[in-house]
Coordinates of C-alpha atoms in Angstrom, one line a residue:
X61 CA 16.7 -16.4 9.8
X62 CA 15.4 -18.9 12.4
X63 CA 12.6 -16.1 13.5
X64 CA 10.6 -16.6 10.1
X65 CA 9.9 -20.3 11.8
X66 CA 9.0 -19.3 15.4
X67 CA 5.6 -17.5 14.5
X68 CA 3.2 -18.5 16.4
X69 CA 0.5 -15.1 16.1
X70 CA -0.8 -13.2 12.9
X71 CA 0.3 -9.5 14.6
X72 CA 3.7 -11.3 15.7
X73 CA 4.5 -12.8 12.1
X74 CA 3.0 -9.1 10.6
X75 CA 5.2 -7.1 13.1
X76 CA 8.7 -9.2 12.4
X77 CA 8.3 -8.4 8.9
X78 CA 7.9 -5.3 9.2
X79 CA 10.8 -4.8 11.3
X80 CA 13.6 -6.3 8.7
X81 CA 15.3 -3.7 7.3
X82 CA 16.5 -7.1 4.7
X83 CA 14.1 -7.1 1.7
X84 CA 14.2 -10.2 0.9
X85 CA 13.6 -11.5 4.3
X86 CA 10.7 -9.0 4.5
X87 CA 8.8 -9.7 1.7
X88 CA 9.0 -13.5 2.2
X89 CA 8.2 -13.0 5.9
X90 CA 5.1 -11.2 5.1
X91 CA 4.0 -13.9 2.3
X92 CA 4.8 -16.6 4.8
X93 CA 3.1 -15.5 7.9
X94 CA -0.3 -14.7 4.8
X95 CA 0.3 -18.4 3.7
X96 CA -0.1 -19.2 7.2
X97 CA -2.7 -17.4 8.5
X98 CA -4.9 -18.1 5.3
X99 CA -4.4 -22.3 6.2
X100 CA -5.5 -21.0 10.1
X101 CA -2.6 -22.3 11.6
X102 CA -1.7 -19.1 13.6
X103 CA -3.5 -17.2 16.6
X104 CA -4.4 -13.7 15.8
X105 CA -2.4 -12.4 18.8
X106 CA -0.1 -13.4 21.4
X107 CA 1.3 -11.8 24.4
X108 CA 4.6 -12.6 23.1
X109 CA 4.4 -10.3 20.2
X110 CA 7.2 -7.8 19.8
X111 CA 6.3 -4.2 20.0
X112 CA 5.4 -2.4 16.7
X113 CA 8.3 0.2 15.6
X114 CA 8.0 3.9 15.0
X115 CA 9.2 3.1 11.3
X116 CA 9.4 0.2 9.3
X117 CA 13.2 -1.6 9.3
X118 CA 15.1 -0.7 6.0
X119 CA 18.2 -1.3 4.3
X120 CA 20.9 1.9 4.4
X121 CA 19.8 2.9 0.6
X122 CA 17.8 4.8 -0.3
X123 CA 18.4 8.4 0.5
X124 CA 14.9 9.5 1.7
X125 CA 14.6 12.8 0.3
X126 CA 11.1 15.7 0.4
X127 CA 8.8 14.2 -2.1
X128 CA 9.8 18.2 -3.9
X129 CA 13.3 17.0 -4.1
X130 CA 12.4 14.1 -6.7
X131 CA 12.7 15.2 -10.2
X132 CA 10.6 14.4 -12.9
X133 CA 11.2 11.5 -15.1
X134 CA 10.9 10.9 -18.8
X135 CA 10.1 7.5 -19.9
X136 CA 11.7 8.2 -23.2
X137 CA 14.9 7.6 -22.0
X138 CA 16.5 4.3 -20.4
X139 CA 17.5 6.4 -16.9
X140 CA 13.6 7.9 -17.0
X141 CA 12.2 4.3 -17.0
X142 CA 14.9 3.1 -14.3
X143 CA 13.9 6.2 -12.3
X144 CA 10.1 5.6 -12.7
X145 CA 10.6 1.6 -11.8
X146 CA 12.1 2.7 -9.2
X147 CA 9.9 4.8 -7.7
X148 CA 7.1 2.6 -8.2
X149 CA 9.1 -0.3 -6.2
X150 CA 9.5 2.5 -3.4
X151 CA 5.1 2.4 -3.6
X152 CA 5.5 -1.0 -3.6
X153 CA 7.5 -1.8 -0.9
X154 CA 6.1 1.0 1.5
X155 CA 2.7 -1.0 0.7
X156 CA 4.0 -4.2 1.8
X157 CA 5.1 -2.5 5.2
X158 CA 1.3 -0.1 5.4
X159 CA -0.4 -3.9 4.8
X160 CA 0.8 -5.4 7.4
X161 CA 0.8 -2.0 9.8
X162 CA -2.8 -2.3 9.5
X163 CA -2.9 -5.7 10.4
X164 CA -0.4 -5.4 13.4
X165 CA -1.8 -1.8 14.5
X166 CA -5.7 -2.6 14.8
X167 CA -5.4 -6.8 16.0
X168 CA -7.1 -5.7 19.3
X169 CA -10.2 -4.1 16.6
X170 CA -13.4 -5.9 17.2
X171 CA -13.8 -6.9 13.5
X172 CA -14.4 -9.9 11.8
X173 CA -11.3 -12.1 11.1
X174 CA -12.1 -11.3 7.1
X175 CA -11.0 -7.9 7.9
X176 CA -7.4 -9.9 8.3
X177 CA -7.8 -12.4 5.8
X178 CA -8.2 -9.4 3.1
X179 CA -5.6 -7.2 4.3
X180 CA -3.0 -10.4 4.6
X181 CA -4.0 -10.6 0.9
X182 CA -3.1 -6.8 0.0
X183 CA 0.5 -7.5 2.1
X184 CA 1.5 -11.1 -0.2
X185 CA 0.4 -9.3 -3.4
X186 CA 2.1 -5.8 -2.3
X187 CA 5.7 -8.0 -1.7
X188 CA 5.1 -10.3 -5.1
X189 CA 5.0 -6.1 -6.4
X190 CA 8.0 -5.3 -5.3
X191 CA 9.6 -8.4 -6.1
X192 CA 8.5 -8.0 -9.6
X193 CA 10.0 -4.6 -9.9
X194 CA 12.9 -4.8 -8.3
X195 CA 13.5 -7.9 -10.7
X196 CA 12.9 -5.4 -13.5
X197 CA 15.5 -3.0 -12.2
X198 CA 17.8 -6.0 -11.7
X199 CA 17.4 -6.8 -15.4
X200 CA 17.9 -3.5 -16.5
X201 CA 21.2 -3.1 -14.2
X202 CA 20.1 -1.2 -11.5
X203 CA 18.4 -2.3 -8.2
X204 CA 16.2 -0.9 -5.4
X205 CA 17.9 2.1 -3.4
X206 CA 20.3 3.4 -6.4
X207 CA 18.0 6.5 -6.6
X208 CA 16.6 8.9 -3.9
X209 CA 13.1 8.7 -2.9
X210 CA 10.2 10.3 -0.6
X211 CA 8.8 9.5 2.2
X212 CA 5.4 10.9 1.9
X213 CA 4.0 7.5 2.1
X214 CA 4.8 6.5 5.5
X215 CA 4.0 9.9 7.1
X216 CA 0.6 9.4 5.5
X217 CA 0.3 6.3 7.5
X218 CA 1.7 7.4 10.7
X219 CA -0.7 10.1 10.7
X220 CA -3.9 7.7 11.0
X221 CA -2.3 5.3 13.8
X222 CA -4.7 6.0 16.3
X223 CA -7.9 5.4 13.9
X224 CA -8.5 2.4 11.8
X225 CA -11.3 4.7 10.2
X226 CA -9.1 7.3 9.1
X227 CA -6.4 4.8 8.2
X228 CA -8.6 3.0 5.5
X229 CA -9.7 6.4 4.3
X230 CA -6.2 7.4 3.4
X231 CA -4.5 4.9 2.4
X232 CA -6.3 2.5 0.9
X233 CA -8.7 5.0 -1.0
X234 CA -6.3 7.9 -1.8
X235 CA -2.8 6.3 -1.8
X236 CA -4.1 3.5 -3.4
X237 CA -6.7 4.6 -5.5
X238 CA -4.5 7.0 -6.8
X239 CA -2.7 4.0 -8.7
X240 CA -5.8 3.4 -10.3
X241 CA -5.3 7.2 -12.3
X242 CA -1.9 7.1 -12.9
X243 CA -1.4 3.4 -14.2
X244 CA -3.2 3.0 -17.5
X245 CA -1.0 6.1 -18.9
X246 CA 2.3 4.9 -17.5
X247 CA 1.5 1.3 -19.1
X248 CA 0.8 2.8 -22.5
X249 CA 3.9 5.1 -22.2
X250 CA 6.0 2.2 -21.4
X251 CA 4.8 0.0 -24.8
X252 CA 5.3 3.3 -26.9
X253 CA 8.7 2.9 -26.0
X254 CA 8.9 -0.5 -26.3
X255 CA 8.9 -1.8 -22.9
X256 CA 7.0 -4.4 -22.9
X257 CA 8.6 -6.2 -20.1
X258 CA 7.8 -3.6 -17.6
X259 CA 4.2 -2.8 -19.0
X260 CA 3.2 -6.2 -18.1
X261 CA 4.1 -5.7 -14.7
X262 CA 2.2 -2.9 -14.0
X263 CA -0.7 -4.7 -15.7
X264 CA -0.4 -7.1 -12.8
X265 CA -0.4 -4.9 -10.4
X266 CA -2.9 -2.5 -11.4
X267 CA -5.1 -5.9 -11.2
X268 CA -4.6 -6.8 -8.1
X269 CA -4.4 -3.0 -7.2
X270 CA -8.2 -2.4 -7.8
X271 CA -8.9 -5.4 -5.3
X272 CA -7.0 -3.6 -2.7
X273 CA -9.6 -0.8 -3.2
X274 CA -12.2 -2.8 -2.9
X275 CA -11.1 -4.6 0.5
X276 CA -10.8 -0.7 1.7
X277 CA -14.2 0.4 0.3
X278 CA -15.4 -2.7 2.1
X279 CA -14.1 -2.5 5.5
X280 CA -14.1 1.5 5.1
X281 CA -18.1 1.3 4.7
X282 CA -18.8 -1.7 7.0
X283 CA -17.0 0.7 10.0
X284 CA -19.6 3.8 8.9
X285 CA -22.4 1.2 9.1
X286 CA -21.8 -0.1 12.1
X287 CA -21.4 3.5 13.4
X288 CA -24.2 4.9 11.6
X289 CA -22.3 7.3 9.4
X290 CA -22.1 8.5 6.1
X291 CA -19.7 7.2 4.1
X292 CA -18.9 9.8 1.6
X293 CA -19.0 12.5 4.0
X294 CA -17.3 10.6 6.9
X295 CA -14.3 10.4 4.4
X296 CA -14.5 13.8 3.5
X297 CA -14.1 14.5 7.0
X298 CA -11.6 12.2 7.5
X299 CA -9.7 13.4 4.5
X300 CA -9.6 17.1 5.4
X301 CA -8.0 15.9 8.7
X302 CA -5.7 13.3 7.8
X303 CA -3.9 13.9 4.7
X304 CA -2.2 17.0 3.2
X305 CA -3.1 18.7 0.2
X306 CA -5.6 17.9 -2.4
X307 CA -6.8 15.1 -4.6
X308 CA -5.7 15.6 -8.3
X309 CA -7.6 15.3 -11.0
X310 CA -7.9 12.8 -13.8
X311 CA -9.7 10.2 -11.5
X312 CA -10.1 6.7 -13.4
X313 CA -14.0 6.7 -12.4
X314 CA -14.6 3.7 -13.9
X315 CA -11.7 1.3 -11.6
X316 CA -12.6 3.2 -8.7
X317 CA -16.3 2.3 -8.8
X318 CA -15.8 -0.9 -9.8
X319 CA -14.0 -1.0 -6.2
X320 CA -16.6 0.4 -4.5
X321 CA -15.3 4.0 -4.5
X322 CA -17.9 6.1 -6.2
X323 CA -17.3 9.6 -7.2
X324 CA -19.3 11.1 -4.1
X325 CA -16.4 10.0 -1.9
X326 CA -13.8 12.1 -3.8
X327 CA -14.8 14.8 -6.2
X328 CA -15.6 17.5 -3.9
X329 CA -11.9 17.0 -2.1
X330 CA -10.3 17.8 -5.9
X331 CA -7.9 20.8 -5.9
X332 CA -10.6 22.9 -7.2
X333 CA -12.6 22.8 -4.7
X334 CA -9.8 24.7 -2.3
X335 CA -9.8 27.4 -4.4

């Protein structure tokens, strides 16, 4: 516990979170070393930054399974909305851990330190999200790592280490994006059966979900400027190299423009294109 007091860097405080495999501790390391880094008080780097891990620490539970392996969940029944919560905690926390990768991975980046301010942002609202969640599940007597889940998330991420480019491209506009889609339906599904509790969560953080867009749409486009690219079909590019399978239709247009991620970025990448 004395570590979360001894930060002295941004890419130090980032990597120690990332590397505790206790929850707690990580999500309040991560908010603390934002908190921090938003007053200025830390340096950016510092030589005596540990190493960043192959994987991010986690607790024994749970099983990670092939994303195949997860079963579909109904949210008309109580272990359906348990199993959903729980899989979006999963997003959650693997979003807290791909935050601060980003910020950890690319410190050595020549870009502006607003590039760090917004992505500190994404990590202290992506930990308040899991906390949320996981305080759901607590309330509805289950917790975090009672269920199987995938690992697609991380692989996506481990996949783009060598390319800040590529990384924006797939994480923050398709993993991220892809909340966008899927969120207004669970939301309504979850007051149809009278869940009011956990609809107002994912209100919160389909919120502050499209501003993670946005800070990827931003820094995504101010890297194609700056090399004189394209940025539609740079991320096409990058897409078709980086990330398995296809983008699935419906696309909430309207969230993902208002975060700067018009439909010429994604639609020729749908499934239907492949065929």
């Amino acid at each position: 516990m004395s570590g979360e007091f001894s930060i002295t860097s941004l890419r130090g405080g980032a990597t120690a979170a990332i590397l505790s495999a206790d929850l707690d501790i990580k999500t309040r390391l991560a908010q603390q070393t934002a908190t921090r880094w938003f007053e200025r008080r830390l340096s950016l780097r510092s030589p005596l930054d540990p190493p960043l891990p192959e994987r991010p620490g986690r607790p024994a539970k749970p099983e990670l399974v092939p994303p195949k392996a997860v079963g579909k969940r109904s949210l008309h029944t109580v272990n359906g909305r348990l199993a959903t919560l729980h899989a979006i905690a999963h997003i959650e926390l693997n979003a807290v851990d791909l935050a601060l990768d980003i910020v950890a991975r690319f410190a050595t980046e020549p870009v502006p330190n607003s590039f760090f301010d917004g992505w500190m942002q994404v990590a202290f609202e992506e930990a308040k999200h899991f906390r949320m969640v996981r305080g759901r599940l607590n309330e509805m007597g289950a917790d975090y790592g009672d269920m199987p889940a995938h690992d697609g998330l991380w692989q996506a991420a481990h996949s783009t280490r060598n390319d800040l480019t590529a990384r924006l491209a797939v994480v923050p506009l398709i993993l991220e994006a892809r909340g966008l889609d899927v969120t207004p339906s669970l939301q309504a599904k979850m007051r149809e059966t009278g869940d009011l509790e956990s609809a107002a969560i994912l209100d919160v953080i389909y919120n502050d979900e499209k501003g993670h867009v946005a800070i990827g749409a931003k820094w995504f486009r101010f890297l194609c400027a700056r090399e004189r690219k394209d940025p539609a079909a740079t991320f096409q590019q990058l897409v078709r190299a980086n990330f398995r399978g296809s983008l699935k239709a419906p696309f909430n247009d309207i969230a993902r423009a208002e975060a700067g991620l018009t439909p010429s970025f994604y639609r020729s990448l749908t499934s239907t294109s492949y065929a």
